[in-house]
PDB file of C-alpha atoms in Angstrom:
ATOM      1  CA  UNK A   1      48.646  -7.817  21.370  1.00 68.00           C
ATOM      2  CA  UNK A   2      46.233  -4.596  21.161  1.00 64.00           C
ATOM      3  CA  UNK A   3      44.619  -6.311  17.822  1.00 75.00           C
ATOM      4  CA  UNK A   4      44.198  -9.110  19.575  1.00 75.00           C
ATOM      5  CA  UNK A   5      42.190  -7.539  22.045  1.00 69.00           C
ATOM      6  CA  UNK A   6      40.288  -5.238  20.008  1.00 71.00           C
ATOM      7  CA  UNK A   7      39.237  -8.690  17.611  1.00 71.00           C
ATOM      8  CA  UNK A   8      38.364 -10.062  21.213  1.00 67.00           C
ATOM      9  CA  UNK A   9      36.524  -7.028  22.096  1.00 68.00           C
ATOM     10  CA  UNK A  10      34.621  -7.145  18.965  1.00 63.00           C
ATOM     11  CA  UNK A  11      33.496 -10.578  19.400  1.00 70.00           C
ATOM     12  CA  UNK A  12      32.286 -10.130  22.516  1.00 66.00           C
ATOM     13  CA  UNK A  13      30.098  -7.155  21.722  1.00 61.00           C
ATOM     14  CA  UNK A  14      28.955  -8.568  18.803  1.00 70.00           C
ATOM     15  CA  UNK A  15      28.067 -11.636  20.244  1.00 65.00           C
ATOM     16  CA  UNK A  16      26.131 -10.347  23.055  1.00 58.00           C
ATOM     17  CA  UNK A  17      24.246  -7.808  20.876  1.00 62.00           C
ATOM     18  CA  UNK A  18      23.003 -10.489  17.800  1.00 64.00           C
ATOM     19  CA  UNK A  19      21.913 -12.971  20.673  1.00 63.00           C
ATOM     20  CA  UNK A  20      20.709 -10.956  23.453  1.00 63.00           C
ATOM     21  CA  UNK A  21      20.449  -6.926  22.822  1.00 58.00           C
ATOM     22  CA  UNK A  22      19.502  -6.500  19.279  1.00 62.00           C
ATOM     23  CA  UNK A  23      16.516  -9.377  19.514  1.00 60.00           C
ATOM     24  CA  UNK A  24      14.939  -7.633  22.615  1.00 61.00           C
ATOM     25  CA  UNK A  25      16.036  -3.190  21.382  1.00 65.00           C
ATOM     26  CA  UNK A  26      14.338  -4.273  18.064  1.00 66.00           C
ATOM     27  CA  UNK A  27      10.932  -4.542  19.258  1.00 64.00           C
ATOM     28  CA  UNK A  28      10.855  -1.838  21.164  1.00 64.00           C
ATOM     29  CA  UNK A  29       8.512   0.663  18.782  1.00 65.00           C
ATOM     30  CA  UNK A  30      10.696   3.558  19.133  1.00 75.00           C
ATOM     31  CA  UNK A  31      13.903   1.990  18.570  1.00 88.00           C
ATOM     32  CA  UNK A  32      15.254   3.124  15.729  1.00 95.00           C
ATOM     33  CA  UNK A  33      15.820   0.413  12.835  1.00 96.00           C
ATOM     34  CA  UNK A  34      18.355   0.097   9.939  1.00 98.00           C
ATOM     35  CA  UNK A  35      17.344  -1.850   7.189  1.00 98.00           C
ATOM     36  CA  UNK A  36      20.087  -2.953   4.856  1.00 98.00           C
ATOM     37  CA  UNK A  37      20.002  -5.656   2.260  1.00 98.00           C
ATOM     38  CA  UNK A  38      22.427  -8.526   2.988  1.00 97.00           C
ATOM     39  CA  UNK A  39      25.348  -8.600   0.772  1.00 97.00           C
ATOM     40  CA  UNK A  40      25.658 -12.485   0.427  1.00 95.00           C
ATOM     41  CA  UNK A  41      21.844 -13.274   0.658  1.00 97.00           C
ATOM     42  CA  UNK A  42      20.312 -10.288  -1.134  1.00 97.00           C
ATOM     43  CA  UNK A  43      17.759 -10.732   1.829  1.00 98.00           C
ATOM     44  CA  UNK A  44      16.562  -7.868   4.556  1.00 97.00           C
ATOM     45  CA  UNK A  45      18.989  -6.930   7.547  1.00 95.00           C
ATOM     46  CA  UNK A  46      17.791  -5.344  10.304  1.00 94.00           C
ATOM     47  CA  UNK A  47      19.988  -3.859  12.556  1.00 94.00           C
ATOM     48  CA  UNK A  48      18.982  -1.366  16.014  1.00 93.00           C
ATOM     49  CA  UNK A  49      20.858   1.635  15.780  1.00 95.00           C
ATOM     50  CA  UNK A  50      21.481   4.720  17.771  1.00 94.00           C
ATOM     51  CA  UNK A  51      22.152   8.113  16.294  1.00 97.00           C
ATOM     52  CA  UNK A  52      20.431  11.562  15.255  1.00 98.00           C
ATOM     53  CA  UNK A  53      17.841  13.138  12.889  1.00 98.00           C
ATOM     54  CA  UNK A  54      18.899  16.356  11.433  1.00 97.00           C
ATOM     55  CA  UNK A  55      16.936  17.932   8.405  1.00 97.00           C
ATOM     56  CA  UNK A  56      16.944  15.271   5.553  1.00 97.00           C
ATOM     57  CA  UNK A  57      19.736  13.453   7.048  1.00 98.00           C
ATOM     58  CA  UNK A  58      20.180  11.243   9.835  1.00 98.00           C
ATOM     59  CA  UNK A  59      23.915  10.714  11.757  1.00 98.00           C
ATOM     60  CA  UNK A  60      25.349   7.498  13.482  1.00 98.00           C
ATOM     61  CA  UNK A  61      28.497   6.147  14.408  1.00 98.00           C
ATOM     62  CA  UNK A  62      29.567   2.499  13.606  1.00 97.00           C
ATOM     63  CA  UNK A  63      31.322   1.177  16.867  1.00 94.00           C
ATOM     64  CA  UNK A  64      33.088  -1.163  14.465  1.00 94.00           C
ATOM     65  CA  UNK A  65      33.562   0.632  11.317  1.00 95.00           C
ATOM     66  CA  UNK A  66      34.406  -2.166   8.492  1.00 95.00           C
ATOM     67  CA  UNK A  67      34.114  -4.815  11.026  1.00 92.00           C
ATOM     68  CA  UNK A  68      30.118  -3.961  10.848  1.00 94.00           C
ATOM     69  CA  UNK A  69      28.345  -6.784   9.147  1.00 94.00           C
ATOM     70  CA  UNK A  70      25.494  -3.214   8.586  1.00 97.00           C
ATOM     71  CA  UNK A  71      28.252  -1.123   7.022  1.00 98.00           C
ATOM     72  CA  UNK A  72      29.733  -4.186   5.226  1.00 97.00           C
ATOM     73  CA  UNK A  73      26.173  -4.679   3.783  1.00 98.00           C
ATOM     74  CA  UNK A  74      25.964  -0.676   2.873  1.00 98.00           C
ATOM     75  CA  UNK A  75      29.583  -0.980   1.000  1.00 98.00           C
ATOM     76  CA  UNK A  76      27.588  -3.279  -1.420  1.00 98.00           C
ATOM     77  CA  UNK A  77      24.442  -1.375  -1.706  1.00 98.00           C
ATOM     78  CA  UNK A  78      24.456   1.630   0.026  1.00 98.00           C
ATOM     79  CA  UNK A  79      20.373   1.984  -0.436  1.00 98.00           C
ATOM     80  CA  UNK A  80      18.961   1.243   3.059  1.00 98.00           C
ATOM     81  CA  UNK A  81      15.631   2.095   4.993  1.00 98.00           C
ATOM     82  CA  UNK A  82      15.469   3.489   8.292  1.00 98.00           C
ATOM     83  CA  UNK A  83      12.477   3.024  11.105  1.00 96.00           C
ATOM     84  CA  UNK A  84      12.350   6.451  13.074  1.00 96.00           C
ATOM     85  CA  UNK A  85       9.631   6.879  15.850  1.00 92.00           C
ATOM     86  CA  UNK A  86       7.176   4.109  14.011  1.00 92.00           C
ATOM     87  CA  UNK A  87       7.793   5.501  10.416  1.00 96.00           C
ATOM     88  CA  UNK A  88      10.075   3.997   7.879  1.00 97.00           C
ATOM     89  CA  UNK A  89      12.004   6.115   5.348  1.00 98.00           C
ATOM     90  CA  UNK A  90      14.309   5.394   1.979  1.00 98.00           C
ATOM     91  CA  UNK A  91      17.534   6.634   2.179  1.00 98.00           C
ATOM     92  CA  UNK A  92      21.390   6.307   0.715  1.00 98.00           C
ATOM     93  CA  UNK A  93      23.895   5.536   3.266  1.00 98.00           C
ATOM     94  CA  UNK A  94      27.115   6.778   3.270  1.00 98.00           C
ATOM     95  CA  UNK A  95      30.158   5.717   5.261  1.00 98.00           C
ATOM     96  CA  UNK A  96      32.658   9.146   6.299  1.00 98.00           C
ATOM     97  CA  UNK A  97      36.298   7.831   7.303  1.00 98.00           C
ATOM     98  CA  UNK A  98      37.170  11.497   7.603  1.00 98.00           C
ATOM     99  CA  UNK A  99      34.580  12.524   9.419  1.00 98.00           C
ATOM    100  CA  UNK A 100      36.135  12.757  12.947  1.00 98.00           C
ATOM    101  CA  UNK A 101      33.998  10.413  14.937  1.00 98.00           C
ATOM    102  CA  UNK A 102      34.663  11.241  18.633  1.00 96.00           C
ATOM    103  CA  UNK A 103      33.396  14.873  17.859  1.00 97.00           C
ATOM    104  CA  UNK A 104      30.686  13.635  16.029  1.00 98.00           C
ATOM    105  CA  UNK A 105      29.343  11.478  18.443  1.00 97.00           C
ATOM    106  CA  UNK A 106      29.139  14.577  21.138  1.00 97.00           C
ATOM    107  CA  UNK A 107      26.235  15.493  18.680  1.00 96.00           C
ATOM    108  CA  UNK A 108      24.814  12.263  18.585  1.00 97.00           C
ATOM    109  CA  UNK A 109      22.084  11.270  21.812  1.00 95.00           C
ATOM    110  CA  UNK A 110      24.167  10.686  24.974  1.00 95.00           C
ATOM    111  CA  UNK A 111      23.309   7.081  26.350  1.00 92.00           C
ATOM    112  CA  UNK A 112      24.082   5.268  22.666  1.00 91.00           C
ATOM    113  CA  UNK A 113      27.305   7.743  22.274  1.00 95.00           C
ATOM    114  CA  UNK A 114      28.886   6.399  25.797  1.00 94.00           C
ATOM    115  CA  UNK A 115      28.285   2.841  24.920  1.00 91.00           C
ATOM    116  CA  UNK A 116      29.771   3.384  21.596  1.00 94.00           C
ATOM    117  CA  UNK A 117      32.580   5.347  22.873  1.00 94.00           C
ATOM    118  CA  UNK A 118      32.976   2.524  25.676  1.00 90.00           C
ATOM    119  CA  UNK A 119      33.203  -0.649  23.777  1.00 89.00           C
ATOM    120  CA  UNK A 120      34.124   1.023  20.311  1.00 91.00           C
ATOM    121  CA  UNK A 121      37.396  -0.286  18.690  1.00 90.00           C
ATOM    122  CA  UNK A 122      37.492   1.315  15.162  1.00 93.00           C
ATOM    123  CA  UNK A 123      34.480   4.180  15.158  1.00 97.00           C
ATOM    124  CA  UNK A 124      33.313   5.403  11.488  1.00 98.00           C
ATOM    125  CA  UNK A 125      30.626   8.552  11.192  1.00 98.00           C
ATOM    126  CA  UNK A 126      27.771   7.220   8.529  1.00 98.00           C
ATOM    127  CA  UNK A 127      25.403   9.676   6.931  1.00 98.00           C
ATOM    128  CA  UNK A 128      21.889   8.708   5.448  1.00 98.00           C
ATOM    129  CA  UNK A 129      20.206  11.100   3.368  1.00 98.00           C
ATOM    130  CA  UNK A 130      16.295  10.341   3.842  1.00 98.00           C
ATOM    131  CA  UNK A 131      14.810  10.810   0.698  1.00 92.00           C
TER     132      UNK A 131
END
């Protein structure tokens, strides 16, 4: 029953945010953008993500883990590009199961880390180091 939901859950989110949230947050010029390369098309992703910018690194937490179609895409090639404040910047992605993600995302910009803790089913901390 509790999968159930949680696949339910993640349809609905999902849904909402390729149709109606991620087409609108994208254009917004200081919306942060993660570009990964699709794993089935070899073509550009672009996804809006929340998270933080510390030294040559920048944090985030999945909402979906696996589930991602972004983290899914960065288990294939983990070289992505990230759009902070206008700029874009290289950088290897890397996915931390152990990381513990509820602490992480106390670290992480409040408004994106309630929605994520909100309609999150399986959270996973991912790292990018900005080269």
């Amino acid at each position: 029953m509790v999968t159930k939901l949680r696949d339910l859950q993640h349809r609905v989110v999902t849904t909402g945010q390729r149709y109606i949230g991620n087409p609108i947050i994208s254009r917004l010029p200081i919306q942060t953008l993660l570009e990964t390369t699709g794993r089935k098309s070899g073509q550009p992703r672009i996804t809006p993500i929340g998270g933080r910018r510390s030294g040559d690194s920048y944090w985030l937490v999945s909402e979906f883990g696996e589930k991602s179609q972004y983290i899914r895409n960065i288990q294939a090639n983990n070289h992505v590009r990230l759009r902070i404040r206008g700029r874009w910047h290289s950088g290897i992605a890397h996915l931390l199961p152990d990381d513990d993600a509820r602490t992480r995302l106390r670290e992480l910009p409040r408004a994106n880390s309630a929605v994520v803790r909100a309609v999150g089913t399986d959270l996973l901390t991912v790292r990018i180091d900005l080269s």
